[in-house]
PDB file of C-alpha atoms and ligand atoms in Angstrom:
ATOM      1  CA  UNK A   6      72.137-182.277 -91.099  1.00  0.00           C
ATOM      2  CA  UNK A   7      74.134-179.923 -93.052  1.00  0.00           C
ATOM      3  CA  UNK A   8      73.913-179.389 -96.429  1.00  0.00           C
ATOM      4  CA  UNK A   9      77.277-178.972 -98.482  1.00  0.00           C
ATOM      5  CA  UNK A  10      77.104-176.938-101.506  1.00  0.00           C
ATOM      6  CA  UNK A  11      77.706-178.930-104.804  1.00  0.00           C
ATOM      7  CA  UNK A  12      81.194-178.452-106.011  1.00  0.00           C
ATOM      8  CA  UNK A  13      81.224-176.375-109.275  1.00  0.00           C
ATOM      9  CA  UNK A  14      83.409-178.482-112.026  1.00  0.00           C
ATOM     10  CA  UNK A  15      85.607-176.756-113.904  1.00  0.00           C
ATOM     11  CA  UNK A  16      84.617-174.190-116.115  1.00  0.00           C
ATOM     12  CA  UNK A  17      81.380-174.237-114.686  1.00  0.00           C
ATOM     13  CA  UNK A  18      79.392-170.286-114.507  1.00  0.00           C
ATOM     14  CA  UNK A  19      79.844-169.692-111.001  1.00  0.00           C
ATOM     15  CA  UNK A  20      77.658-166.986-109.166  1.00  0.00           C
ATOM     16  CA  UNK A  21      78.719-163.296-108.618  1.00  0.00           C
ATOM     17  CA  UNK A  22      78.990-162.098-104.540  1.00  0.00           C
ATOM     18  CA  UNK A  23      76.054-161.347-102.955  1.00  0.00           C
ATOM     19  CA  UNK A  24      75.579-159.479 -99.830  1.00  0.00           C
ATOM     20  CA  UNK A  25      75.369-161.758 -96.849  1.00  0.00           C
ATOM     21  CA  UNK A  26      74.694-160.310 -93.656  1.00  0.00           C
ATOM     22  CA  UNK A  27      75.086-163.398 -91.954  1.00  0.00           C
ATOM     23  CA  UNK A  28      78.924-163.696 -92.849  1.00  0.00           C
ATOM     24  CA  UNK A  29      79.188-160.153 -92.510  1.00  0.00           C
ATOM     25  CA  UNK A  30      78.092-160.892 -88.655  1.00  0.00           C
ATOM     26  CA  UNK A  31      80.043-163.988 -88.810  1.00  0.00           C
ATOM     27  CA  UNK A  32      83.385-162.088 -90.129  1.00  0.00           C
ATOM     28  CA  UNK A  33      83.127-159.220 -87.366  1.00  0.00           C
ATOM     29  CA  UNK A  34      82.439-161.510 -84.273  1.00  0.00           C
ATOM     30  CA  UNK A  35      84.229-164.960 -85.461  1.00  0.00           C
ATOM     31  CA  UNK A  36      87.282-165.690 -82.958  1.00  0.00           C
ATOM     32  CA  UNK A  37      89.891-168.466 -82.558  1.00  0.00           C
ATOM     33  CA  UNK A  38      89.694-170.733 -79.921  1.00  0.00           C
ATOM     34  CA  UNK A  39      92.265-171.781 -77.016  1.00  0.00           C
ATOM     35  CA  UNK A  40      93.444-174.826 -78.695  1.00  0.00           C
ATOM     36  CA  UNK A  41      93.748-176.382 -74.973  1.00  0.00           C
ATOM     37  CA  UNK A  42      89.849-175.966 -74.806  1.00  0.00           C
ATOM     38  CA  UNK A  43      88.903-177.710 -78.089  1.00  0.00           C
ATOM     39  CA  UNK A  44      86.677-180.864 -77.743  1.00  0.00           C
ATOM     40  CA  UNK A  45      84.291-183.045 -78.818  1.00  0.00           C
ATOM     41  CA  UNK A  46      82.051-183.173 -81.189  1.00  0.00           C
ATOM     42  CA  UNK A  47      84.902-182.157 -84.332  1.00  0.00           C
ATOM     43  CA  UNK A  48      83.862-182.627 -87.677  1.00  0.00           C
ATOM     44  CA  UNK A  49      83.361-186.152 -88.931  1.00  0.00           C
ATOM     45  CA  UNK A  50      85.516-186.927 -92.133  1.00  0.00           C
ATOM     46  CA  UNK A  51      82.641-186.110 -94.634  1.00  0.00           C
ATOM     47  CA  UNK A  52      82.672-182.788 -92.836  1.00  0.00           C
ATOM     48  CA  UNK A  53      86.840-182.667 -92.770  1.00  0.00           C
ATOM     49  CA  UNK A  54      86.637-183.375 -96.967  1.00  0.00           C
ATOM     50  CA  UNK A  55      84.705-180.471 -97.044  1.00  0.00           C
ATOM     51  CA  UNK A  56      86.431-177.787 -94.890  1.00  0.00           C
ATOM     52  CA  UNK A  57      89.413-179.169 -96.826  1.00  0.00           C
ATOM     53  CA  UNK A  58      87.461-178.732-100.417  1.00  0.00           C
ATOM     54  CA  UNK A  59      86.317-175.142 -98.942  1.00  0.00           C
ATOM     55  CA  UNK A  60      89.844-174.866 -97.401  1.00  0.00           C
ATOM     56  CA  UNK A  61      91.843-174.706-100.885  1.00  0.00           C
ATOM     57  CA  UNK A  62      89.753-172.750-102.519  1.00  0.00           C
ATOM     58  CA  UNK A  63      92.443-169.804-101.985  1.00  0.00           C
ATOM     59  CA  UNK A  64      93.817-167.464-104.265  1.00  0.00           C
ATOM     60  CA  UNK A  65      97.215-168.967-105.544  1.00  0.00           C
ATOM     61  CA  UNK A  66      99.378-167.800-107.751  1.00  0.00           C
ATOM     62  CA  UNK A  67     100.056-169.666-111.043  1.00  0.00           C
ATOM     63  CA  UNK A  68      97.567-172.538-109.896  1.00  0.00           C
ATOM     64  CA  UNK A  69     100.336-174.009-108.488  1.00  0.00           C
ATOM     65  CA  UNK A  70      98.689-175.546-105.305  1.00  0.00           C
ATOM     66  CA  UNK A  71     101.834-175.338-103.035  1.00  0.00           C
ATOM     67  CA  UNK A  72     100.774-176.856-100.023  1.00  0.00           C
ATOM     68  CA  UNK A  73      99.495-180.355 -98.844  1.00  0.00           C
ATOM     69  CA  UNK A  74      97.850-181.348 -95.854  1.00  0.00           C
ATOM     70  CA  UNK A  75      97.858-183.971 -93.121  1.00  0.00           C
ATOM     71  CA  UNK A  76      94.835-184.722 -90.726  1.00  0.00           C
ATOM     72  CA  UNK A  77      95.599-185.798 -87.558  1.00  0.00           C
ATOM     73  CA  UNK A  78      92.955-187.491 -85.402  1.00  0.00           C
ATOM     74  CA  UNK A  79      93.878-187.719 -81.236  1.00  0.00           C
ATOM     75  CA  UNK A  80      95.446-190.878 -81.441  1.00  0.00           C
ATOM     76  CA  UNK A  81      98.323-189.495 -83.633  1.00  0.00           C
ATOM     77  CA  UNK A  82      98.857-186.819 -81.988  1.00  0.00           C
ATOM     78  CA  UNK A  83      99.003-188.301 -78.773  1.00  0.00           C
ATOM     79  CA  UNK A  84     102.179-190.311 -80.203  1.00  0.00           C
ATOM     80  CA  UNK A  85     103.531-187.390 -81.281  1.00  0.00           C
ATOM     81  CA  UNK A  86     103.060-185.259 -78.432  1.00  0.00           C
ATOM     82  CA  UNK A  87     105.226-188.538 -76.756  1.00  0.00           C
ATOM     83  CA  UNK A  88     107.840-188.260 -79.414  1.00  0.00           C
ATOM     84  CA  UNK A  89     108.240-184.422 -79.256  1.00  0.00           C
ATOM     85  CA  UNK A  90     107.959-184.448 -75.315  1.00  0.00           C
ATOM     86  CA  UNK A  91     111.056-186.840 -75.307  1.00  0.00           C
ATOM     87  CA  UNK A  92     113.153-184.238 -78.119  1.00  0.00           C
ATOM     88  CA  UNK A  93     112.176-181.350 -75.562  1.00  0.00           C
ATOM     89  CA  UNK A  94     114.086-183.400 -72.727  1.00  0.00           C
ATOM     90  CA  UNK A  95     116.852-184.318 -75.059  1.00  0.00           C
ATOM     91  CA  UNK A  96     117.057-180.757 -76.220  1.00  0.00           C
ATOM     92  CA  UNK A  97     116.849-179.158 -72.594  1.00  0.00           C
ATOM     93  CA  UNK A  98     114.402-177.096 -74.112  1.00  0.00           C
ATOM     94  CA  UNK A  99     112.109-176.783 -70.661  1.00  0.00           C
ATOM     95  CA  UNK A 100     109.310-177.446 -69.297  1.00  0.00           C
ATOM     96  CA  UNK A 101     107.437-174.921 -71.545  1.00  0.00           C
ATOM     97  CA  UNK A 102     108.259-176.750 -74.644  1.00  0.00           C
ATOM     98  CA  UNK A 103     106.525-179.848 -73.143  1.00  0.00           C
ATOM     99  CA  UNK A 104     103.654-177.960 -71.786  1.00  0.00           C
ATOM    100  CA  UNK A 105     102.659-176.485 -74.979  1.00  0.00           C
ATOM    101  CA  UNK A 106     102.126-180.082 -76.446  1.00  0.00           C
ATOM    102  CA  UNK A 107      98.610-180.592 -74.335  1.00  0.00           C
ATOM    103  CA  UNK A 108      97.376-177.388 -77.610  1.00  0.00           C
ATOM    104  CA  UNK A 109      98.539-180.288 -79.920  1.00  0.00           C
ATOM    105  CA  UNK A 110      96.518-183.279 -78.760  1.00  0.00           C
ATOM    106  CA  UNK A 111      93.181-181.587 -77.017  1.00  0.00           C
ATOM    107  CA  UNK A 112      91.147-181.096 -80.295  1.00  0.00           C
ATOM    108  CA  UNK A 113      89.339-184.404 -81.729  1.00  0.00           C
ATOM    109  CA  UNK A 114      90.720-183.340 -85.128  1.00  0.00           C
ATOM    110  CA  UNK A 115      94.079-181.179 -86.647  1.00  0.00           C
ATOM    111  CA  UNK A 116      94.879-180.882 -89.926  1.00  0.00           C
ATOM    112  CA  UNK A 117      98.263-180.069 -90.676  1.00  0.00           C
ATOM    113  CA  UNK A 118      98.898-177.372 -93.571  1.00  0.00           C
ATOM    114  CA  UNK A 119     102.439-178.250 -95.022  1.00  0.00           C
ATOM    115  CA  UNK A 120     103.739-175.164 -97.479  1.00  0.00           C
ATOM    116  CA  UNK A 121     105.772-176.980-100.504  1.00  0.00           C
ATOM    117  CA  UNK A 122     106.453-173.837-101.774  1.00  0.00           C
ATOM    118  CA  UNK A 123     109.827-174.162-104.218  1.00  0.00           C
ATOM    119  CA  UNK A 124     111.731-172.065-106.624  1.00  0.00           C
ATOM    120  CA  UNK A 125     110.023-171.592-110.124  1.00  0.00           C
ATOM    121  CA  UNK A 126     107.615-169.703-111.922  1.00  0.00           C
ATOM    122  CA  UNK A 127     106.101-167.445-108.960  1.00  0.00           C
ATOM    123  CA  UNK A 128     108.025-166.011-105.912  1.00  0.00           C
ATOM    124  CA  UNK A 129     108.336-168.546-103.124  1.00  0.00           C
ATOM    125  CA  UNK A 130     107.150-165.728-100.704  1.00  0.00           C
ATOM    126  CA  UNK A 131     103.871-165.433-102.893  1.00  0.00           C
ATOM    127  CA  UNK A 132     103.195-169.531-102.487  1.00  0.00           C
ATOM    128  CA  UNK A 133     103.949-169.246 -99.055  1.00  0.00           C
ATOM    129  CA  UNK A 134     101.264-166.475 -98.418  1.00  0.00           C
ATOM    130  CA  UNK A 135      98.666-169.048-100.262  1.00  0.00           C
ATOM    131  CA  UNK A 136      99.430-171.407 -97.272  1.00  0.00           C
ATOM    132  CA  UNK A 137      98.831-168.853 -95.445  1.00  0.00           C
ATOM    133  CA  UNK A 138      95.378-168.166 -97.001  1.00  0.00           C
ATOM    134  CA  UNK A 139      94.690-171.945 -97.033  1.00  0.00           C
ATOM    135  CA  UNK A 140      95.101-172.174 -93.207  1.00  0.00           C
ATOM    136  CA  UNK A 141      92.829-168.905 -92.598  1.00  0.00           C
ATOM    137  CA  UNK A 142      90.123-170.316 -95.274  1.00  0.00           C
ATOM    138  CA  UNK A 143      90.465-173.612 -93.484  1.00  0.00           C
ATOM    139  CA  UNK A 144      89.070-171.741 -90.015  1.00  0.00           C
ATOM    140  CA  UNK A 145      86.178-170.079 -92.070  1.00  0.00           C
ATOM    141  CA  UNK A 146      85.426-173.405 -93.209  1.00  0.00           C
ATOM    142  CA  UNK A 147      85.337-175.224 -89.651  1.00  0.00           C
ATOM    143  CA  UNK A 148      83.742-172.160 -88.376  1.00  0.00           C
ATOM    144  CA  UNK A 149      80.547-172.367 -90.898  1.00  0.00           C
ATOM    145  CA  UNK A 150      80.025-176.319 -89.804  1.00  0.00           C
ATOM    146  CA  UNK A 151      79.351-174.438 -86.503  1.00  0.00           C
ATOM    147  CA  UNK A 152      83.239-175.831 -85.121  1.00  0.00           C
ATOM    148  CA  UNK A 153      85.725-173.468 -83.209  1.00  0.00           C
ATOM    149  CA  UNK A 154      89.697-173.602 -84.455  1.00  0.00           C
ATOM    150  CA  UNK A 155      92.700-172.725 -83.712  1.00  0.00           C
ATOM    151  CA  UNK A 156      95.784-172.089 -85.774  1.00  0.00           C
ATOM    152  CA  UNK A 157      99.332-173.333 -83.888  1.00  0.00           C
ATOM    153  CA  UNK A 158     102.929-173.914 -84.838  1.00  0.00           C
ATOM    154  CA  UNK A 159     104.895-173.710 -81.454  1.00  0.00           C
ATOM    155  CA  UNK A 160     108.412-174.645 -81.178  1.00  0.00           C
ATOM    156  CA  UNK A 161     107.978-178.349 -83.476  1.00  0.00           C
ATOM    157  CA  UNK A 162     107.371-176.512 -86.362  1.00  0.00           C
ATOM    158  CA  UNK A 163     110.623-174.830 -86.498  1.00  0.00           C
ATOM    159  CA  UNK A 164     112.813-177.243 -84.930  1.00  0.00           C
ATOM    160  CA  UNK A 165     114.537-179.926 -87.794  1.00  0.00           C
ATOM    161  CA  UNK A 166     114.431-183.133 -85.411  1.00  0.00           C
ATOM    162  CA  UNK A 167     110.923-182.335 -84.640  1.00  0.00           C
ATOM    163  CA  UNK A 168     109.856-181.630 -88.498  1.00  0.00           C
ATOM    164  CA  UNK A 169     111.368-185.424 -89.179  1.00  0.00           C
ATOM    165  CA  UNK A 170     109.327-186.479 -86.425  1.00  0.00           C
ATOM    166  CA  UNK A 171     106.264-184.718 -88.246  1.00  0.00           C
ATOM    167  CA  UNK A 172     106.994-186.065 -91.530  1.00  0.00           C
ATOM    168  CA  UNK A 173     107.826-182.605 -93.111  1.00  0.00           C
ATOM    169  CA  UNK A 174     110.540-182.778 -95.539  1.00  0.00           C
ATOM    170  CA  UNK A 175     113.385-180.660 -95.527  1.00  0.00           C
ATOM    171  CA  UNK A 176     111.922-178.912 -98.666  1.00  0.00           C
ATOM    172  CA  UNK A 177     109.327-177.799 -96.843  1.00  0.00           C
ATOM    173  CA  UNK A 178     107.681-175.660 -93.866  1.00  0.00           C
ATOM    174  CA  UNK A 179     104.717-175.926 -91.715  1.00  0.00           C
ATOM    175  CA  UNK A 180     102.002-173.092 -92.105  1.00  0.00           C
ATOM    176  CA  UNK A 181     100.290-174.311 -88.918  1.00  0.00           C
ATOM    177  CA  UNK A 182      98.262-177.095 -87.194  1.00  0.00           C
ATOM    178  CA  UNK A 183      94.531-175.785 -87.498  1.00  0.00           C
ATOM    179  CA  UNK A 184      92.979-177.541 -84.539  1.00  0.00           C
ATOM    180  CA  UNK A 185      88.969-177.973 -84.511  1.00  0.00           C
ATOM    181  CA  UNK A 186      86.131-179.223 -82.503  1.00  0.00           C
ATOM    182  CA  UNK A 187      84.264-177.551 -79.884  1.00  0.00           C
ATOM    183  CA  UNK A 188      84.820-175.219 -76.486  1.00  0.00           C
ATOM    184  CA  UNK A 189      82.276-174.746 -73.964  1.00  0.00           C
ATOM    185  CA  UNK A 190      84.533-171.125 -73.213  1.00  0.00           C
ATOM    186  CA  UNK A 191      82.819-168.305 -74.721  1.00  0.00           C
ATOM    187  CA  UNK A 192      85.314-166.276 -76.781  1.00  0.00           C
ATOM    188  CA  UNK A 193      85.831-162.627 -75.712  1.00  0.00           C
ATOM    189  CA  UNK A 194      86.960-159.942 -77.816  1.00  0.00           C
ATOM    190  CA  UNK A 195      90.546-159.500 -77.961  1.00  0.00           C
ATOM    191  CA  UNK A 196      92.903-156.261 -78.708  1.00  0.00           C
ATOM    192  CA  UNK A 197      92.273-155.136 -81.915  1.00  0.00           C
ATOM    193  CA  UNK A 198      94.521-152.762 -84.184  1.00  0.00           C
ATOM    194  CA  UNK A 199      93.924-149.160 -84.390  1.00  0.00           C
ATOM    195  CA  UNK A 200      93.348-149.392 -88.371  1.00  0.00           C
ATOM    196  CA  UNK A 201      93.918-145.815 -88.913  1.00  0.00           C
ATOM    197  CA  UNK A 202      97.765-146.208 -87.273  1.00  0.00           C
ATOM    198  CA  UNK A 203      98.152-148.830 -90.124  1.00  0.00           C
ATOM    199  CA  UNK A 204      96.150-147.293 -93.087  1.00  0.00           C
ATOM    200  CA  UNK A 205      96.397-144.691 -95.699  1.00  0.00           C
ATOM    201  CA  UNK A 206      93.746-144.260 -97.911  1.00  0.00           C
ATOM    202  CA  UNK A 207      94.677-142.669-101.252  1.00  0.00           C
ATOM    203  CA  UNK A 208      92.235-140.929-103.908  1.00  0.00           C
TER     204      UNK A 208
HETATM  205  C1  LIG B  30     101.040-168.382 -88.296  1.00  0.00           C
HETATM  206  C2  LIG B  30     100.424-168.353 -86.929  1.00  0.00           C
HETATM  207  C3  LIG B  30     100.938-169.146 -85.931  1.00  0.00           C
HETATM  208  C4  LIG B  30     100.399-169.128 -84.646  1.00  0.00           C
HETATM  209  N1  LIG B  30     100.954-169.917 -83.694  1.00  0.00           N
HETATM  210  C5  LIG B  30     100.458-169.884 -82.450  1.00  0.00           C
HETATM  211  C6  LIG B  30     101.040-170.693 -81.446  1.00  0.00           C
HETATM  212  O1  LIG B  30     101.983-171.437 -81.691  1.00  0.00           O
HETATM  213  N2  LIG B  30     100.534-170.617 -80.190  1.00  0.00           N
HETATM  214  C7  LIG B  30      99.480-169.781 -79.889  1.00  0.00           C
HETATM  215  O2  LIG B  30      99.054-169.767 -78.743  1.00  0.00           O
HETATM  216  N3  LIG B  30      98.897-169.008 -80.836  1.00  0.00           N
HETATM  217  C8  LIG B  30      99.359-169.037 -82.088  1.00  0.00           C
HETATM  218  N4  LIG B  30      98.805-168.253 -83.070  1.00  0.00           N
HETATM  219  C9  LIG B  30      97.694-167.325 -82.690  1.00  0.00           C
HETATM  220  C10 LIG B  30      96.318-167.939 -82.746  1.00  0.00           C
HETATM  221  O3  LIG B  30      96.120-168.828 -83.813  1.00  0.00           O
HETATM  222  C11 LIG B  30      95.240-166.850 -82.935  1.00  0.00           C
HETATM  223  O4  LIG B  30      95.611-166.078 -84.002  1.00  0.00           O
HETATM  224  C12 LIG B  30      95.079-165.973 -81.749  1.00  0.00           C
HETATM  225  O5  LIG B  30      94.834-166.785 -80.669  1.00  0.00           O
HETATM  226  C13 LIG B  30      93.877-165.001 -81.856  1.00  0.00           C
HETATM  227  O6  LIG B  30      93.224-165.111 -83.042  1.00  0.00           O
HETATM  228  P1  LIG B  30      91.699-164.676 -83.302  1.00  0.00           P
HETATM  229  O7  LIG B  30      91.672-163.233 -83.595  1.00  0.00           O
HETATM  230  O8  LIG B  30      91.302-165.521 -84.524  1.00  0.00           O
HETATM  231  O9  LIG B  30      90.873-165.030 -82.107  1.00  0.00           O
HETATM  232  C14 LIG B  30      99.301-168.278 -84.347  1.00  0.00           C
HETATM  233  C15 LIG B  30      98.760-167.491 -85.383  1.00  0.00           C
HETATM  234  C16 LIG B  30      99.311-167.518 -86.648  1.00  0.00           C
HETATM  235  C17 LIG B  30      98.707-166.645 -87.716  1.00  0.00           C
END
């Protein structure tokens, strides 16, 4: 049975880094998964509190905490997958658009990471990045319960009918479904960037 780490309160000492080899081997192998492939077992909700707790403990700008999230177990999506499948006909938007829905409803759990990033103290670009860094913390998280993930927005995260049908206001944007649970495919490494095309390093 896992053991979750106590959550610090606030103001509590909290400890400095420490060289962990095992996330070190985590961070250099970790991949997503296909979200098609996800399955049972997922996290049980003491387990989805706590990738959430781990999740939002991101670096955020003005402690402003501009996101919220929305976890989706099958059943849900299943009726939304219906509901979005019927806008894809209505739209003419192919048979694509309906096809991707089977990434939205294999997992046993999604959570959905809304960005309510609005105008105010810090740059709305800077609140969206935190959702960003939410949804990436949110796949460390899964991943160290020993669950794969997958991060997917597709075509119903852009579209405004679909959004309503989501329950995203207009004030706000989806950073991504992170789908979890488990896939019997063993990842394989993928393309990675040449880093020194992209890098300068500077005295
Ligand atoms: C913001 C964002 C949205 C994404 N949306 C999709 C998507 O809609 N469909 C998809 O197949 N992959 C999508 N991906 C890609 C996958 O989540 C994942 O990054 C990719 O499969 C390989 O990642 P890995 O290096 O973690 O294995 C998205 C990634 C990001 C960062």
């Amino acid at each position: 049975m896992t053991q979750f780490p106590k959550a610090a309160d606030l103001g509590d000492l909290l400890p400095q880094p420490v060289r962990s080899q095992e996330l070190l081997n985590r961070l250099s192998t970790r991949r997503s998964a296909p979200a098609q492939t996800l399955t049972v077992p997922g996290p049980n909700p003491e387990e989805v509190a706590e990738i959430l707790r781990l999740g939002a403990r991101t670096p955020d700008h003005g402690k402003l905490f501009p996101w919220r999230f929305v976890v989706m177990g099958p059943q849900t999506r299943a009726d939304l997958a219906e509901r979005l499948s019927a806008l894809a006909v209505r739209q003419g938007l192919g048979g694509k658009a309906q096809a991707v829905l089977a990434k939205l409803t294999a997992a046993p759990v999604s959570i959905l990471v809304i960005s309510t990033a609005a105008p105010g103290p810090k740059p709305v670009w800077e609140q969206e990045l935190s959702s960003g860094a939410v949804c990436m913390n949110i796949e460390h998280a899964a991943d160290a319960l020993g669950y794969a993930a997958c991060w997917i927005t597709d075509w119903y995260s852009y579209d405004a009918e679909a959004l309503e049908i989501l329950g995203v206001k207009p004030n706000e944007k989806v950073a991504g479904f992170i789908h979890i649970g488990t896939t019997a495919e063993a990842p394989l490494e993928r393309v990675r960037p040449d880093l020194s095309t992209l890098t300068i390093t500077l005295p």
